[in-house]
PDB file of C-alpha atoms and ligand atoms in Angstrom:
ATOM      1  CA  UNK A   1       0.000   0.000   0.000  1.00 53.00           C
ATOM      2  CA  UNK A   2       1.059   3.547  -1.004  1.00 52.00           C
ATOM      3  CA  UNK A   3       0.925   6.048   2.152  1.00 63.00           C
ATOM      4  CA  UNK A   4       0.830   9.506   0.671  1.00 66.00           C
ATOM      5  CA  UNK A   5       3.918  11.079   2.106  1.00 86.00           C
ATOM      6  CA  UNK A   6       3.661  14.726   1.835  1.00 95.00           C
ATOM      7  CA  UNK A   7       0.705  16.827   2.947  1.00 97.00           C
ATOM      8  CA  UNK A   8       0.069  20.136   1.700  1.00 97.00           C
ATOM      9  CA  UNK A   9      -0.806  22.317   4.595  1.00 98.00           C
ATOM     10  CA  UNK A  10      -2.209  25.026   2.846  1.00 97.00           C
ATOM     11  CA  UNK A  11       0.198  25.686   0.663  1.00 97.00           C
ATOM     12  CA  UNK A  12       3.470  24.596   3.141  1.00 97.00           C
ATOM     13  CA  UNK A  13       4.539  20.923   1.955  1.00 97.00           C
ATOM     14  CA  UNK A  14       5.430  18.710   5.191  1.00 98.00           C
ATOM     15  CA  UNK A  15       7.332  16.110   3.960  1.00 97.00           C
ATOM     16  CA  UNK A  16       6.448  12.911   5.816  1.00 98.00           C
ATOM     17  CA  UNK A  17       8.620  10.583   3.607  1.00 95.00           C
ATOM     18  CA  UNK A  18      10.891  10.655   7.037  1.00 97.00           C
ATOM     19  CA  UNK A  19       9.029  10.650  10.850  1.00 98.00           C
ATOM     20  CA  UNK A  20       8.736  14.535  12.047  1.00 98.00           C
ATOM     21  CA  UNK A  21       7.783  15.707  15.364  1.00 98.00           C
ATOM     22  CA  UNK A  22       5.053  18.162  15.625  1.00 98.00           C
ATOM     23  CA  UNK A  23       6.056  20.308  18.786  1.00 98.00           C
ATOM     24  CA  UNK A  24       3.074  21.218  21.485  1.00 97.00           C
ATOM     25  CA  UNK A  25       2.663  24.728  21.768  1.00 96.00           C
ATOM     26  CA  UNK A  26      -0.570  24.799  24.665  1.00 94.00           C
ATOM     27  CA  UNK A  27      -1.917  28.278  25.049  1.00 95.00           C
ATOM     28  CA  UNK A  28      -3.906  27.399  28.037  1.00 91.00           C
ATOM     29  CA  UNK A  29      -3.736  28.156  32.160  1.00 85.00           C
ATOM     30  CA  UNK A  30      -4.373  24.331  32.714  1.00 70.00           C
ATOM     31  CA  UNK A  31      -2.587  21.925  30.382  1.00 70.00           C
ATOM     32  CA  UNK A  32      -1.072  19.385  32.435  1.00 69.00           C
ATOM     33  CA  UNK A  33       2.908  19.668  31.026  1.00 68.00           C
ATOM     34  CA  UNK A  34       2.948  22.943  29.810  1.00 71.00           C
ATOM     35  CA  UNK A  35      -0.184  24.783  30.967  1.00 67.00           C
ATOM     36  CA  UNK A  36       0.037  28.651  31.996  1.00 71.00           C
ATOM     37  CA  UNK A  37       3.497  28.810  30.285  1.00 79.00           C
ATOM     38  CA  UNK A  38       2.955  30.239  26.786  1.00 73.00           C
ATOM     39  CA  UNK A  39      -0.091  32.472  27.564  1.00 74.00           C
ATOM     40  CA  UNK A  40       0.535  35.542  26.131  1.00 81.00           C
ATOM     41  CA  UNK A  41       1.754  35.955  21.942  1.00 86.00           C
ATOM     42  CA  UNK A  42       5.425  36.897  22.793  1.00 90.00           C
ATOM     43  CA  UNK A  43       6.378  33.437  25.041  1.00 92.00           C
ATOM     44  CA  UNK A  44       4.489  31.597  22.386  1.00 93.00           C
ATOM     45  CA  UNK A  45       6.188  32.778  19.874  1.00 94.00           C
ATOM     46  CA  UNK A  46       9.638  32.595  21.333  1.00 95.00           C
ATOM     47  CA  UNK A  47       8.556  29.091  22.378  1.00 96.00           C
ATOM     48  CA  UNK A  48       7.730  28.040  18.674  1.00 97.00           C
ATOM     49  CA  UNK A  49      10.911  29.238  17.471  1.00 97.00           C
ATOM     50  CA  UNK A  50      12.934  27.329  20.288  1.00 97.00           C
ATOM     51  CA  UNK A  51      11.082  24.235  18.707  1.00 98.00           C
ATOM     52  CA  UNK A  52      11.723  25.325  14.879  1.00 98.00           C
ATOM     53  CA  UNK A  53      15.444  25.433  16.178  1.00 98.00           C
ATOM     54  CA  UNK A  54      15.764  21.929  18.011  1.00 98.00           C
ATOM     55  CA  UNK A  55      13.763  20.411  14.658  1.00 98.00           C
ATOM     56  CA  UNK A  56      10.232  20.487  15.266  1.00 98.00           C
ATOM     57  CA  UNK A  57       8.284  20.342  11.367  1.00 98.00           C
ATOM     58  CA  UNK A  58       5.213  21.735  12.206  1.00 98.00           C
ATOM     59  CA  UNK A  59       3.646  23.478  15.581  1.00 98.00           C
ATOM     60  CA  UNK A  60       0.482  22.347  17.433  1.00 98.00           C
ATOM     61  CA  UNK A  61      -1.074  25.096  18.651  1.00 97.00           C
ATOM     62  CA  UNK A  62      -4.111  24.432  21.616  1.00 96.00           C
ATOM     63  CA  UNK A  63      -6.127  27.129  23.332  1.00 96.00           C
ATOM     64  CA  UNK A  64      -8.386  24.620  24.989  1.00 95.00           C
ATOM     65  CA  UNK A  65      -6.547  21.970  27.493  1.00 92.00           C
ATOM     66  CA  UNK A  66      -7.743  18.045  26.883  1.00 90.00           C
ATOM     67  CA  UNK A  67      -6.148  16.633  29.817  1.00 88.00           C
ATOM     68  CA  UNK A  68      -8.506  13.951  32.021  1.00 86.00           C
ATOM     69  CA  UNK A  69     -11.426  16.656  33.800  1.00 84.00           C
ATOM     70  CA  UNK A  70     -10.271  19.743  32.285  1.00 86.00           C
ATOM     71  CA  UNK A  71     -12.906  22.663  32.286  1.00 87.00           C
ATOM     72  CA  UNK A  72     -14.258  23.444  28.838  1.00 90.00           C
ATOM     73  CA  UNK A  73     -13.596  26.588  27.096  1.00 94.00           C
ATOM     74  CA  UNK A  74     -16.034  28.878  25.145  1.00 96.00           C
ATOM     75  CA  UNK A  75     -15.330  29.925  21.375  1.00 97.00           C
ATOM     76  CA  UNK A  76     -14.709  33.823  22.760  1.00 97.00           C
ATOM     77  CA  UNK A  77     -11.761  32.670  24.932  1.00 96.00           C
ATOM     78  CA  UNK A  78     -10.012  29.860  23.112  1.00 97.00           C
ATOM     79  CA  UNK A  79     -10.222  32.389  20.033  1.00 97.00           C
ATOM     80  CA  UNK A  80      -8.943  35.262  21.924  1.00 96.00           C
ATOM     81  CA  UNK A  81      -5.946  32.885  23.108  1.00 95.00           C
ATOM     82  CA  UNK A  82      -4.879  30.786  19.702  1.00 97.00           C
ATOM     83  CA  UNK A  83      -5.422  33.589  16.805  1.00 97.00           C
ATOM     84  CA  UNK A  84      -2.662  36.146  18.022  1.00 96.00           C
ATOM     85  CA  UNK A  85      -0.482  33.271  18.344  1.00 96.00           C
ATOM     86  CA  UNK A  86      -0.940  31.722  15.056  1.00 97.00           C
ATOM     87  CA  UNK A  87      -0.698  35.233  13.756  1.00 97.00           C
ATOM     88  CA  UNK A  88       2.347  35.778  14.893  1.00 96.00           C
ATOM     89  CA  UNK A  89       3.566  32.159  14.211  1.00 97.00           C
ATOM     90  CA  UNK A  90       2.455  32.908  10.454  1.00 96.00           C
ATOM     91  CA  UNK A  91       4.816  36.077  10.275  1.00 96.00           C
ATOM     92  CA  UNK A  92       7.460  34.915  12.204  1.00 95.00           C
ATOM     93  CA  UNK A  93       8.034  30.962  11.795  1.00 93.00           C
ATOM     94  CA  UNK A  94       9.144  28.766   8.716  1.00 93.00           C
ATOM     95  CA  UNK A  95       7.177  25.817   9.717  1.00 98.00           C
ATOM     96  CA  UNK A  96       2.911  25.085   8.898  1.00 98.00           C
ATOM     97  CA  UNK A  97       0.870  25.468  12.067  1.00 98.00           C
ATOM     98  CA  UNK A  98      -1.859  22.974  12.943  1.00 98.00           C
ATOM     99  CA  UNK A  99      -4.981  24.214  15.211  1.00 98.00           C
ATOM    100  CA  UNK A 100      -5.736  21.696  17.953  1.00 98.00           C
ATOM    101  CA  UNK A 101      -9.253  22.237  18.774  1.00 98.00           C
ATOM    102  CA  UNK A 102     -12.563  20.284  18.501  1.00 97.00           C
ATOM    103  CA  UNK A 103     -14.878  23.716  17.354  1.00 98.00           C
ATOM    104  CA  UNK A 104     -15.981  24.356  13.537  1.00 98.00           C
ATOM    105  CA  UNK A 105     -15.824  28.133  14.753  1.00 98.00           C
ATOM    106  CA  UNK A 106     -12.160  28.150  15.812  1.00 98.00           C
ATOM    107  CA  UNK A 107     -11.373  25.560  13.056  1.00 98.00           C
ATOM    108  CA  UNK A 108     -12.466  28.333  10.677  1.00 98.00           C
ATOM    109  CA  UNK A 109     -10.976  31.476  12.048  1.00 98.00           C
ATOM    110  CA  UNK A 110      -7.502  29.359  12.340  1.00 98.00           C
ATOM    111  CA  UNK A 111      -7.428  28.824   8.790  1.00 98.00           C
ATOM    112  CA  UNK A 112      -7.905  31.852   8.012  1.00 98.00           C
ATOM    113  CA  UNK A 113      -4.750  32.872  10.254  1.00 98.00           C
ATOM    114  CA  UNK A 114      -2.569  30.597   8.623  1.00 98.00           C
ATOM    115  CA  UNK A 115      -3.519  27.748  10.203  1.00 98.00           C
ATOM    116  CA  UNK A 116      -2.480  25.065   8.173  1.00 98.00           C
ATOM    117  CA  UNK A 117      -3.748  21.614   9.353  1.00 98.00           C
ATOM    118  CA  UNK A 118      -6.700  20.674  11.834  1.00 98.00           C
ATOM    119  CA  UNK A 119      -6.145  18.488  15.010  1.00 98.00           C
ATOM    120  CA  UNK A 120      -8.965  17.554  16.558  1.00 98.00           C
ATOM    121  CA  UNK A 121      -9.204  15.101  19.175  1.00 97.00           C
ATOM    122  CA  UNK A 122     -12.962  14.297  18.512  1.00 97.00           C
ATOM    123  CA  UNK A 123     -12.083  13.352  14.781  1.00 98.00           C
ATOM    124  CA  UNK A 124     -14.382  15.901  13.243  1.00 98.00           C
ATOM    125  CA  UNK A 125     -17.906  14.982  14.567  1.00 97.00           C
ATOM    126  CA  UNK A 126     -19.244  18.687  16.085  1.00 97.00           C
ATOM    127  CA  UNK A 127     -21.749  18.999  14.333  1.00 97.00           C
ATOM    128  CA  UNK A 128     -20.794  20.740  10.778  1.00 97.00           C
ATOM    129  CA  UNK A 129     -16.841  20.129  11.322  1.00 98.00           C
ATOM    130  CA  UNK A 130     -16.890  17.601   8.604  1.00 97.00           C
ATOM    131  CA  UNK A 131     -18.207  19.903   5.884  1.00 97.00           C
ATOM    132  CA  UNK A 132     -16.314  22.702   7.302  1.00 98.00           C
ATOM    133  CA  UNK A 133     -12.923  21.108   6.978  1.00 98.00           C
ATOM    134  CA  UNK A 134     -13.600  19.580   3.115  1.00 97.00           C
ATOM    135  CA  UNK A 135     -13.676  23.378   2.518  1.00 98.00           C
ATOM    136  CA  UNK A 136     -10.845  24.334   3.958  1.00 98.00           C
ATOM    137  CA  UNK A 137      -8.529  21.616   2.358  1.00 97.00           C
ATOM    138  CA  UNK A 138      -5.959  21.576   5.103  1.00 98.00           C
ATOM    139  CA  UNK A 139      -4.580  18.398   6.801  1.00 98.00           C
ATOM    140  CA  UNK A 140      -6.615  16.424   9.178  1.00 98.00           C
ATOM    141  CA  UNK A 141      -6.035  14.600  12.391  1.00 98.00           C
ATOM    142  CA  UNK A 142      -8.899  12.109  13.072  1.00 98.00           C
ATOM    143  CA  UNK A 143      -8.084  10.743  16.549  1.00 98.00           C
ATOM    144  CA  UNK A 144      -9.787   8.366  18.442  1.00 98.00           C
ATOM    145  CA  UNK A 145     -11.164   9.402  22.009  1.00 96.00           C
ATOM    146  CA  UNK A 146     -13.559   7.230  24.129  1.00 95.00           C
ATOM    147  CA  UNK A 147     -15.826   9.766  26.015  1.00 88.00           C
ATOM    148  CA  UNK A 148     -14.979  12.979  26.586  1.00 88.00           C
ATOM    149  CA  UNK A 149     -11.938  14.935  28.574  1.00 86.00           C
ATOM    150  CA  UNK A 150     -14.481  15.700  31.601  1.00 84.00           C
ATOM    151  CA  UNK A 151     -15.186  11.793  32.003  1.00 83.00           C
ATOM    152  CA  UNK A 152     -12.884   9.982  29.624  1.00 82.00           C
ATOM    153  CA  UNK A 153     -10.792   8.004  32.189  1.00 82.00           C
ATOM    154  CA  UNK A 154     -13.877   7.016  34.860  1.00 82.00           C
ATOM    155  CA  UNK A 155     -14.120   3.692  33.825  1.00 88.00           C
ATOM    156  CA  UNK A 156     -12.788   3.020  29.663  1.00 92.00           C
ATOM    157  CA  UNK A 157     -14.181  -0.433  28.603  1.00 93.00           C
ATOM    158  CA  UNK A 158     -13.328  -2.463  25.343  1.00 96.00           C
ATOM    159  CA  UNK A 159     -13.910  -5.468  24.269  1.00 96.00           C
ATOM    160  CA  UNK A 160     -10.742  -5.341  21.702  1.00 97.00           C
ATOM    161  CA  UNK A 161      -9.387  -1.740  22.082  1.00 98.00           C
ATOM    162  CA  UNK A 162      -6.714  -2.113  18.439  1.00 98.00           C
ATOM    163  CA  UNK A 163      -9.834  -3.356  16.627  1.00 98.00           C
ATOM    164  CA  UNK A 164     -12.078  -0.850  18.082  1.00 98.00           C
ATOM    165  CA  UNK A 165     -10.000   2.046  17.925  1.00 98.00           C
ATOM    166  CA  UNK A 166      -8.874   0.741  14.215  1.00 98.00           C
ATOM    167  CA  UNK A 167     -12.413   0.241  13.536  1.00 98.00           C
ATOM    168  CA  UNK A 168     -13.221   3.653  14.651  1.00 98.00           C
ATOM    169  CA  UNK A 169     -10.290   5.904  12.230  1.00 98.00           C
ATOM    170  CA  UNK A 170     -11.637   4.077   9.279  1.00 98.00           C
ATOM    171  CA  UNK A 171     -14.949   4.848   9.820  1.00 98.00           C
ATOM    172  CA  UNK A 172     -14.265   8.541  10.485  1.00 98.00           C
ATOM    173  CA  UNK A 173     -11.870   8.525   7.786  1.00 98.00           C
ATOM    174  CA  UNK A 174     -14.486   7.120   5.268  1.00 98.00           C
ATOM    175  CA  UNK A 175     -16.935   9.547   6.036  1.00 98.00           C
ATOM    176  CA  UNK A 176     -14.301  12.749   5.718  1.00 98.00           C
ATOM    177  CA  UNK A 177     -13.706  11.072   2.052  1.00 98.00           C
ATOM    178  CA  UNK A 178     -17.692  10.914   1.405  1.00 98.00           C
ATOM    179  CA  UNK A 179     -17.537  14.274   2.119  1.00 97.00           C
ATOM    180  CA  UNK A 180     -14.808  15.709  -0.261  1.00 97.00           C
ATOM    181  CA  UNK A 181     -11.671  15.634   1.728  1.00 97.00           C
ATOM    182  CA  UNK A 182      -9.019  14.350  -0.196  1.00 96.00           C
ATOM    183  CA  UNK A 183      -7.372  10.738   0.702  1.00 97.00           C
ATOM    184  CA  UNK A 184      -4.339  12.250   0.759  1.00 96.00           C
ATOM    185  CA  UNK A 185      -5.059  14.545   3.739  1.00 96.00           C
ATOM    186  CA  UNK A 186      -5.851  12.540   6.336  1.00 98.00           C
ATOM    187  CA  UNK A 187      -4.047  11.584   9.188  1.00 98.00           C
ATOM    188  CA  UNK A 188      -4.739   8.824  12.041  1.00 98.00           C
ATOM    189  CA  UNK A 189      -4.220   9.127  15.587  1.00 98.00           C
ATOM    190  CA  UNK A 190      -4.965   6.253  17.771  1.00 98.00           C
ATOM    191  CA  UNK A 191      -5.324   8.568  20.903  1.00 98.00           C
ATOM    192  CA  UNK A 192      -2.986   7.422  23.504  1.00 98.00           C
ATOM    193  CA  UNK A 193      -4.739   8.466  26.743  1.00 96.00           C
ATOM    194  CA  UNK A 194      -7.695   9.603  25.585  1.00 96.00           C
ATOM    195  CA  UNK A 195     -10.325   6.797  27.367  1.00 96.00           C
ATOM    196  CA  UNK A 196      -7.961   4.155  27.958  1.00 96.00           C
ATOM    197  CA  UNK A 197      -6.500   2.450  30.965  1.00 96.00           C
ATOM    198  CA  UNK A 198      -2.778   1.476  30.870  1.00 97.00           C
ATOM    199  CA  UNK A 199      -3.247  -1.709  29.240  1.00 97.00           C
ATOM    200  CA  UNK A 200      -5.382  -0.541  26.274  1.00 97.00           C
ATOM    201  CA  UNK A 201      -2.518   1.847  25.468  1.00 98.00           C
ATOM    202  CA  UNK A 202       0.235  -0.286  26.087  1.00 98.00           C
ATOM    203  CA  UNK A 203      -1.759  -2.757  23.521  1.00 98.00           C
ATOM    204  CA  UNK A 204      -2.442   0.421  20.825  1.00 98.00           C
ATOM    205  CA  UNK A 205       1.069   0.967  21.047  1.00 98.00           C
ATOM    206  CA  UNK A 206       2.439  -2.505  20.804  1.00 98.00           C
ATOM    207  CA  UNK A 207      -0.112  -3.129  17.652  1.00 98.00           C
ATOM    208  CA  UNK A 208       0.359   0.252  16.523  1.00 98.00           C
ATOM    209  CA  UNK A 209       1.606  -1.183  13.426  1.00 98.00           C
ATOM    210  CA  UNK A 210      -2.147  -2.246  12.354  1.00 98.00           C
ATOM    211  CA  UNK A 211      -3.195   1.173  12.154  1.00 98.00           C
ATOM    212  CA  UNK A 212      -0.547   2.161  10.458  1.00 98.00           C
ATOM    213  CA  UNK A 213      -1.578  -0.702   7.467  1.00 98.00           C
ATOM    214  CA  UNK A 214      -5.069   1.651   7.201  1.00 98.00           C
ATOM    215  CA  UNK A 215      -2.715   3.358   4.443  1.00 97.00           C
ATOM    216  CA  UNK A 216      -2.779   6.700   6.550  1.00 97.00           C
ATOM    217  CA  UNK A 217       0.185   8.579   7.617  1.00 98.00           C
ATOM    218  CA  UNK A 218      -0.283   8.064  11.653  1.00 98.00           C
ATOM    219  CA  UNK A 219       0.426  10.221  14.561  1.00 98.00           C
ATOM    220  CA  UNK A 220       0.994   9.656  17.918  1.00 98.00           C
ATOM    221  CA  UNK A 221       0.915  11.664  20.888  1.00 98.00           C
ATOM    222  CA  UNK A 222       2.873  10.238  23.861  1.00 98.00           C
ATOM    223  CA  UNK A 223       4.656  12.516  25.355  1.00 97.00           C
ATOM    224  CA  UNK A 224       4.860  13.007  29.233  1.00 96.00           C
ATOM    225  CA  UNK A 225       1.510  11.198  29.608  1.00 96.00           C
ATOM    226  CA  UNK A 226       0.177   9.467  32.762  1.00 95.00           C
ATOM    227  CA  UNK A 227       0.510   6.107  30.638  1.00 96.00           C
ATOM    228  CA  UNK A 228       4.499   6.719  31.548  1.00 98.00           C
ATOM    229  CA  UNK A 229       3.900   7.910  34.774  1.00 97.00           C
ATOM    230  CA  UNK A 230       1.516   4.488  36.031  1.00 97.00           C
ATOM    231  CA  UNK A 231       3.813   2.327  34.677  1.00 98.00           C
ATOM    232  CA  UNK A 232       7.092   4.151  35.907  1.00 98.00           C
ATOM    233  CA  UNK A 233       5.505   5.937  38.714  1.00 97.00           C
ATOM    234  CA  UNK A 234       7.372   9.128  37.395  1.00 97.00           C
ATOM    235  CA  UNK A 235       5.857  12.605  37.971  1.00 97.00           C
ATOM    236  CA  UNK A 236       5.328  14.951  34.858  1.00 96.00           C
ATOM    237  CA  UNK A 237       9.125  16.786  34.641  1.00 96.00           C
ATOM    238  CA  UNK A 238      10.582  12.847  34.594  1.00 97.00           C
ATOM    239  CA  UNK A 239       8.958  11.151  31.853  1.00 98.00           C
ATOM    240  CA  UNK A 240      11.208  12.398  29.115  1.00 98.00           C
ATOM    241  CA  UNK A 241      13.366   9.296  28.393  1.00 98.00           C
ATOM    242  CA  UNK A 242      10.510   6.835  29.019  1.00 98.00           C
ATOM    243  CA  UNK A 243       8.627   8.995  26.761  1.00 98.00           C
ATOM    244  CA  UNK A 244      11.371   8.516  23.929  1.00 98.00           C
ATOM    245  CA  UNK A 245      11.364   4.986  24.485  1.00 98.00           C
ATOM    246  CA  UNK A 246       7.319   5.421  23.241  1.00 98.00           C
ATOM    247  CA  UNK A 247       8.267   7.268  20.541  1.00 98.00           C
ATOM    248  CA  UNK A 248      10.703   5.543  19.084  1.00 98.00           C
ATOM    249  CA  UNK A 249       8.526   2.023  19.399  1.00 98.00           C
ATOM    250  CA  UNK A 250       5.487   3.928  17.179  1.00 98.00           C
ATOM    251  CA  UNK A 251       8.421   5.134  14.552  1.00 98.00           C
ATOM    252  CA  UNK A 252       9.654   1.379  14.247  1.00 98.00           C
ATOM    253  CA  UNK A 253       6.364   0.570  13.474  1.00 98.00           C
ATOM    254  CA  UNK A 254       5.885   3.172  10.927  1.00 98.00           C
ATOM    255  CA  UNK A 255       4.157   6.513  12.355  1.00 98.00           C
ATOM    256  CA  UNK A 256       5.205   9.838  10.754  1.00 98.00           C
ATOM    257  CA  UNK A 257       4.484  12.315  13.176  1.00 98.00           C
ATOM    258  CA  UNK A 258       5.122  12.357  16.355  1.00 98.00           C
ATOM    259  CA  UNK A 259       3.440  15.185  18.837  1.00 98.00           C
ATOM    260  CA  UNK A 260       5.678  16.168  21.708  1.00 98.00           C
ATOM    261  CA  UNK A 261       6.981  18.645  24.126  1.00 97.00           C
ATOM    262  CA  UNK A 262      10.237  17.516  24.263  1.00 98.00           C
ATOM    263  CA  UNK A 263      11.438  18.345  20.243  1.00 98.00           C
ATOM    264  CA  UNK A 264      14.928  18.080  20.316  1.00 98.00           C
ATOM    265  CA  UNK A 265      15.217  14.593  22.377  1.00 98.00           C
ATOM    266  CA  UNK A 266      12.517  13.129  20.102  1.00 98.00           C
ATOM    267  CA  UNK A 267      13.786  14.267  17.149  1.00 98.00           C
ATOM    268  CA  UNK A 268      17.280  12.953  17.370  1.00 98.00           C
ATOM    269  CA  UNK A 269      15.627   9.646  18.662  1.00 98.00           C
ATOM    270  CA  UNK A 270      13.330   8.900  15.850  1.00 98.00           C
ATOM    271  CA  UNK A 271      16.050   9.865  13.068  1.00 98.00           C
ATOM    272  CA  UNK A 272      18.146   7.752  14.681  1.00 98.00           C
ATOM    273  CA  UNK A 273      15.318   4.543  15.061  1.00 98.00           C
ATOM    274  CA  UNK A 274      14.508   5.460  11.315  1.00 98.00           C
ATOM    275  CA  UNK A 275      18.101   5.039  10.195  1.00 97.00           C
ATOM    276  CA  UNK A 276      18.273   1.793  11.588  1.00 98.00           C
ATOM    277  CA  UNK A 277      14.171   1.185  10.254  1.00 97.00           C
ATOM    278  CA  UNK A 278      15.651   1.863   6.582  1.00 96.00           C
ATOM    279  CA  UNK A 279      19.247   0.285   6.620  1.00 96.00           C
ATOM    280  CA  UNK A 280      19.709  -1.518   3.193  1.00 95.00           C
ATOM    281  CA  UNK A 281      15.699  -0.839   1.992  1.00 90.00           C
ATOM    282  CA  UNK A 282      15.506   1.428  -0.885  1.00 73.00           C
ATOM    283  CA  UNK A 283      12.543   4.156  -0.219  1.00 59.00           C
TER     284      UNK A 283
HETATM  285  C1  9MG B   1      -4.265  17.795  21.707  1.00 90.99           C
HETATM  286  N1  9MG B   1      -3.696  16.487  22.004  1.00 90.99           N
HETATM  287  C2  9MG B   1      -3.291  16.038  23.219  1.00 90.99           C
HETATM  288  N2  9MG B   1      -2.837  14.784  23.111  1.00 90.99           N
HETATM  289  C3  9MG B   1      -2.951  14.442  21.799  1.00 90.99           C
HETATM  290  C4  9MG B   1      -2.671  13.289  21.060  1.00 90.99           C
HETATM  291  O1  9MG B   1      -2.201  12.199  21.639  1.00 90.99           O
HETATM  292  N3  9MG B   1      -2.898  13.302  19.737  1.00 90.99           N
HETATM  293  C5  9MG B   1      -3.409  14.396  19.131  1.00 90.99           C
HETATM  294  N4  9MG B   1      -3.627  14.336  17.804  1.00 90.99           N
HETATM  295  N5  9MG B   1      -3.714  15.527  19.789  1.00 90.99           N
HETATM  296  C6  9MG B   1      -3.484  15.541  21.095  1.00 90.99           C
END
């Protein structure tokens, strides 16, 4: 199966023919890594540069935190936080911006900031998202999220998480194809954390490799969760070299973008587990 290796995110080309890392730039008070840090344009910006420089291909940039209970935020406010940012981003930064957010609203006004690719953990299903993004033609990330961030981890339950979770991305990315997006936009995202105890992301990650034969470029998003901090019974500020460990077990296995705080580290791990990946293989 051909995976489509480049995406065009609106009009910047991220090559994906080698695993990037997409750094986390969270423009919110409560994000559990990061949160309160890059509030205001200025640290966001200089933030986003320090992650250009250490390698990061592309920016993620949140103005509503996902993390298990967090309080939702209105359109008003998670505007007001993520459009001066991208803004300045746009003006200031060589690499395409994605918009993490789960509102049509925000998905819209991003774009038209120079946004240039849509991450949203709900896989497009507010009502009108779907349509809204075949318009804009940027990038999608369809990822998979049992409940919601208010009651996600109270008890997840699977009968098969991989299939499920598989089962899920195709569907979603089926119906994002019925309604005009093109194939070769799409990306997967099994959702590491998002409604799953330990074990079912311990078993997305070990399969990982099944979503990755959907045909879809795949990202993951592991960095400094609790996943590493249950099994390693690490607080937040240690999970780094677990968390590369993660990373460089989903690029073995073929993801090609990889979503983290930590750019630099990853970076220079995943080039390195890629090297290995491709010894003596043409492309
Ligand atoms: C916003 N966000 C937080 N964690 C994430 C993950 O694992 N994947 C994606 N796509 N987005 C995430």
């Amino acid at each position: 199966m051909t995976i489509n290796r480049t995406l065009n995110c609106a009009g910047q080309l991220l090559d994906l023919s080698r695993p990037r890392v997409m750094g986390v730039l969270n423009i919110t008070p409560d994000s559990f890594s990061d949160g309160g840090q890059w509030l205001a344009p200025e640290p966001a910006l200089q933030q986003a540069l320090r992650m250009v420089e250490e390698g990061a291909a592309i920016i993620d940039v949140g103005g509503e935190s996902t993390r298990p209970g967090a309080a939702p935020v209105g359109v008003r406010e998670e505007l007001q936080r993520v459009i001066p940012v991208i803004e300045a981003l746009r003006e200031h930064c060589a690499v395409p911006v994605s918009i993490d957010t789960r509102k049509p609203e925000v998905m819209q006004a991003a774009v038209q900031a120079g946004a240039g690719m849509i991450n949203d953990v709900t896989a497009l299903q507010a009502p009108g998202a779907l349509e809204l993004a075949a318009t804009l033609g940027v990038p999608v990330c369809l990822m998979h999220m049992q409940g919601t961030p208010q009651n996600m981890q109270e008890q997840p339950i699977y009968r098969d998480v991989v299939s499920e979770v598989g089962r899920f991305l195709q569907q979603r990315a089926r119906a994002c194809l019925d309604a005009g997006l093109a194939r070769e936009q799409i990306l997967l995202d099994p959702g590491f954390g998002f409604g799953k105890t330990t074990l079912h992301n311990l078993l997305l990650l070990q399969q990982l490799d099944t979503l990755v034969q959907q045909g879809y470029p795949v990202l993951v998003g592991l960095s400094r969760k609790s996943l590493i901090g249950n099994v390693m019974q690490l607080p937040v500020d240690k999970r780094l070299y677990p968390g590369i460990a993660l990373a460089v077990l989903a690029v073995w296995q073929g993801a090609a973008l990889v979503r983290t705080h930590d750019v630099q580290a990853t970076r220079e791990a995943i080039e390195m587990c890629h090297a290995v990946h491709q010894a003596g293989r043409s492309e």
